[in-house]
Amino acid sequence: MLELPRLRTTESRVKVRYAETDQMGIAHHANYIVWFEIGRTDLCREAGFPYAEIEERGFLLVVTEIGCRYRTSFYYDDEVRIVTRLAEVGSRMMKFAYDLYLGDELRASGFTSHFWVDKTTRKPVRADEEVMRAFGPFL
Amino acid sequence: MLELPRLRTTESRVKVRYAETDQMGIAHHANYIVWFEIGRTDLCREAGFPYAEIEERGFLLVVTEIGCRYRTSFYYDDEVRIVTRLAEVGSRMMKFAYDLYLGDELRASGFTSHFWVDKTTRKPVRADEEVMRAFGPFL
Amino acid sequence: MLELPRLRTTESRVKVRYAETDQMGIAHHANYIVWFEIGRTDLCREAGFPYAEIEERGFLLVVTEIGCRYRTSFYYDDEVRIVTRLAEVGSRMMKFAYDLYLGDELRASGFTSHFWVDKTTRKPVRADEEVMRAFGPFL
Amino acid sequence: MLELPRLRTTESRVKVRYAETDQMGIAHHANYIVWFEIGRTDLCREAGFPYAEIEERGFLLVVTEIGCRYRTSFYYDDEVRIVTRLAEVGSRMMKFAYDLYLGDELRASGFTSHFWVDKTTRKPVRADEEVMRAFGPFL
């Protein structure tokens, strides 16, 4: 019997903070990048590598590129549902993709690309085997 | 003698705030999006339309897409030089491009796309003639 | 049978975001003020007046003073437990008090004072009866 | 002729960023704490100890208490004039006071208290002589 590959995602929820609104009366667009980071943190935790532990192992996951498309605004106190998946993974880089929903309605999508850096030298490195194995199932 | 068109840009400067650093010891990547906004504010002012005035005329410039590539980090107290130009302008949309420098060294680049929205109805609209004329020379 | 007055509090939880850390490796102190606001939002909701509804009724709760004492730092991914209570309430003002815990350990305390302002005129006003009655039990 | 002691202050200027506004249409109150930090950074620089250098000497200036009174709001693009002075200084602690002006109009005042901490052990320490001598004239 064939087991079909499933695209694994994690789901996180944040309420839009008053401090995150701007004078247009909507959540300021820069906060979406911070929400992406919350999704990424939760995916790492589910992969068995809380981000804090990744740093303890001597790695940093440095951001090299981000992008975000905004469809509909979020408002104060809205519950943002962040759906995060691993879009690409290599020994030297990772790319995460994010969809932001209000209920079932997609309101924004984006991605962040990263590469692994040695915490001390700040030079690009390959992540160790154990880290890579943990993220594999999310692809 | 032919006068060649010049690509008009504006230049803004911000110091990296302590609050903008993160535990990697660098400026957190979400702040770049806020710095872009400072560049955009200054370009609008130089075009003769301080953004506050645009809103008073009944328009909002809503963000539809952003992107940023990170080359080298900025650190606390670094002076970020933001060079902003108008990359595209239409009756319904505008696109700004940004280069972030430390001295003469390019450390990040990005863009933001926007469309004009009526402040009251929140529906997409065409900006009025006067607004468009002001931004023309920046193309 | 005598019903004893209970000091009513609400409890909120937030995880320290990576973006909230600074280069000391701790949660930057300005974020505590934002966390207070989350506690206040939750207390208003439990009182039957989600803050969004307060604004719809034509009131704003403007901040007049804040204070915070920091005992021990919070770190990335710590779950901050925010315990919020109404410290004072009058027809024209409200004061909220906040204790921030990690588990059972008190790490910071603070307060925010506010007065009611008419959303349109931006002048100080008395909150209506219904609003006041809702907050009474929290005292 | 007697020269009276002058209270030395430093002055910093920041423009209110769009991202710093909230849906009330004013600068969100938590940002004032970040502006205080900009004032403190500038005072340290004028004292001959850029804060980055203080950290390089192995010290951190940890926040123990803050307070702020808000009189009148700041709005988007307002130029906030931050006047910073050293309110107290001891071998183990420092207290800074801040006044925030729009032009000549005082709009908010506050303070931050700090103690010196060893960067490595994170234990309270006395700042070295050179640091103390630098800040003396600001009292």
CSV table of C-alpha atoms in Angstrom, one decimal, chain B residues 14-15 17-20 31 34-35 37-38 41-42 45 50-52 55 60 76-77, chain D residues 14-15 17-20 31 34-35 37-38 41-42 45 50-52 55 60 76-77:
chain,number,residue,atom,x,y,z
B,14,VAL,CA,18.3,56.6,10.1
B,15,LYS,CA,20.4,55.3,12.9
B,17,ARG,CA,17.9,51.9,17.3
B,18,TYR,CA,18.8,49.6,20.2
B,19,ALA,CA,15.2,48.4,20.2
B,20,GLU,CA,15.6,47.4,16.5
B,31,ASN,CA,12.7,46.9,10.5
B,34,VAL,CA,9.8,50.4,8.3
B,35,TRP,CA,12.9,52.1,7.0
B,37,GLU,CA,8.5,53.7,4.7
B,38,ILE,CA,10.8,56.5,5.9
B,41,THR,CA,7.7,59.5,3.2
B,42,ASP,CA,10.7,61.6,2.2
B,45,ARG,CA,7.6,65.2,0.7
B,50,PRO,CA,3.8,65.1,2.2
B,51,TYR,CA,2.1,61.8,2.9
B,52,ALA,CA,-0.1,63.5,5.5
B,55,GLU,CA,-4.4,61.4,3.3
B,60,LEU,CA,-4.5,56.2,1.1
B,76,TYR,CA,23.2,49.1,16.5
B,77,ASP,CA,23.9,52.8,15.9
D,14,VAL,CA,13.1,61.9,15.6
D,15,LYS,CA,10.2,62.1,13.1
D,17,ARG,CA,7.1,57.1,11.7
D,18,TYR,CA,3.9,55.9,10.0
D,19,ALA,CA,4.5,52.5,11.6
D,20,GLU,CA,4.5,54.2,15.0
D,31,ASN,CA,7.2,54.2,21.1
D,34,VAL,CA,12.1,53.7,22.3
D,35,TRP,CA,12.5,57.5,21.8
D,37,GLU,CA,16.5,55.2,24.3
D,38,ILE,CA,17.5,57.4,21.4
D,41,THR,CA,22.2,56.8,23.2
D,42,ASP,CA,23.0,60.4,22.3
D,45,ARG,CA,27.8,59.5,22.9
D,50,PRO,CA,29.0,55.6,22.7
D,51,TYR,CA,26.8,52.9,24.1
D,52,ALA,CA,28.3,50.3,21.7
D,55,GLU,CA,29.1,47.1,25.8
D,60,LEU,CA,25.4,46.4,30.0
D,76,TYR,CA,2.7,61.1,12.1
D,77,ASP,CA,5.6,63.1,10.7
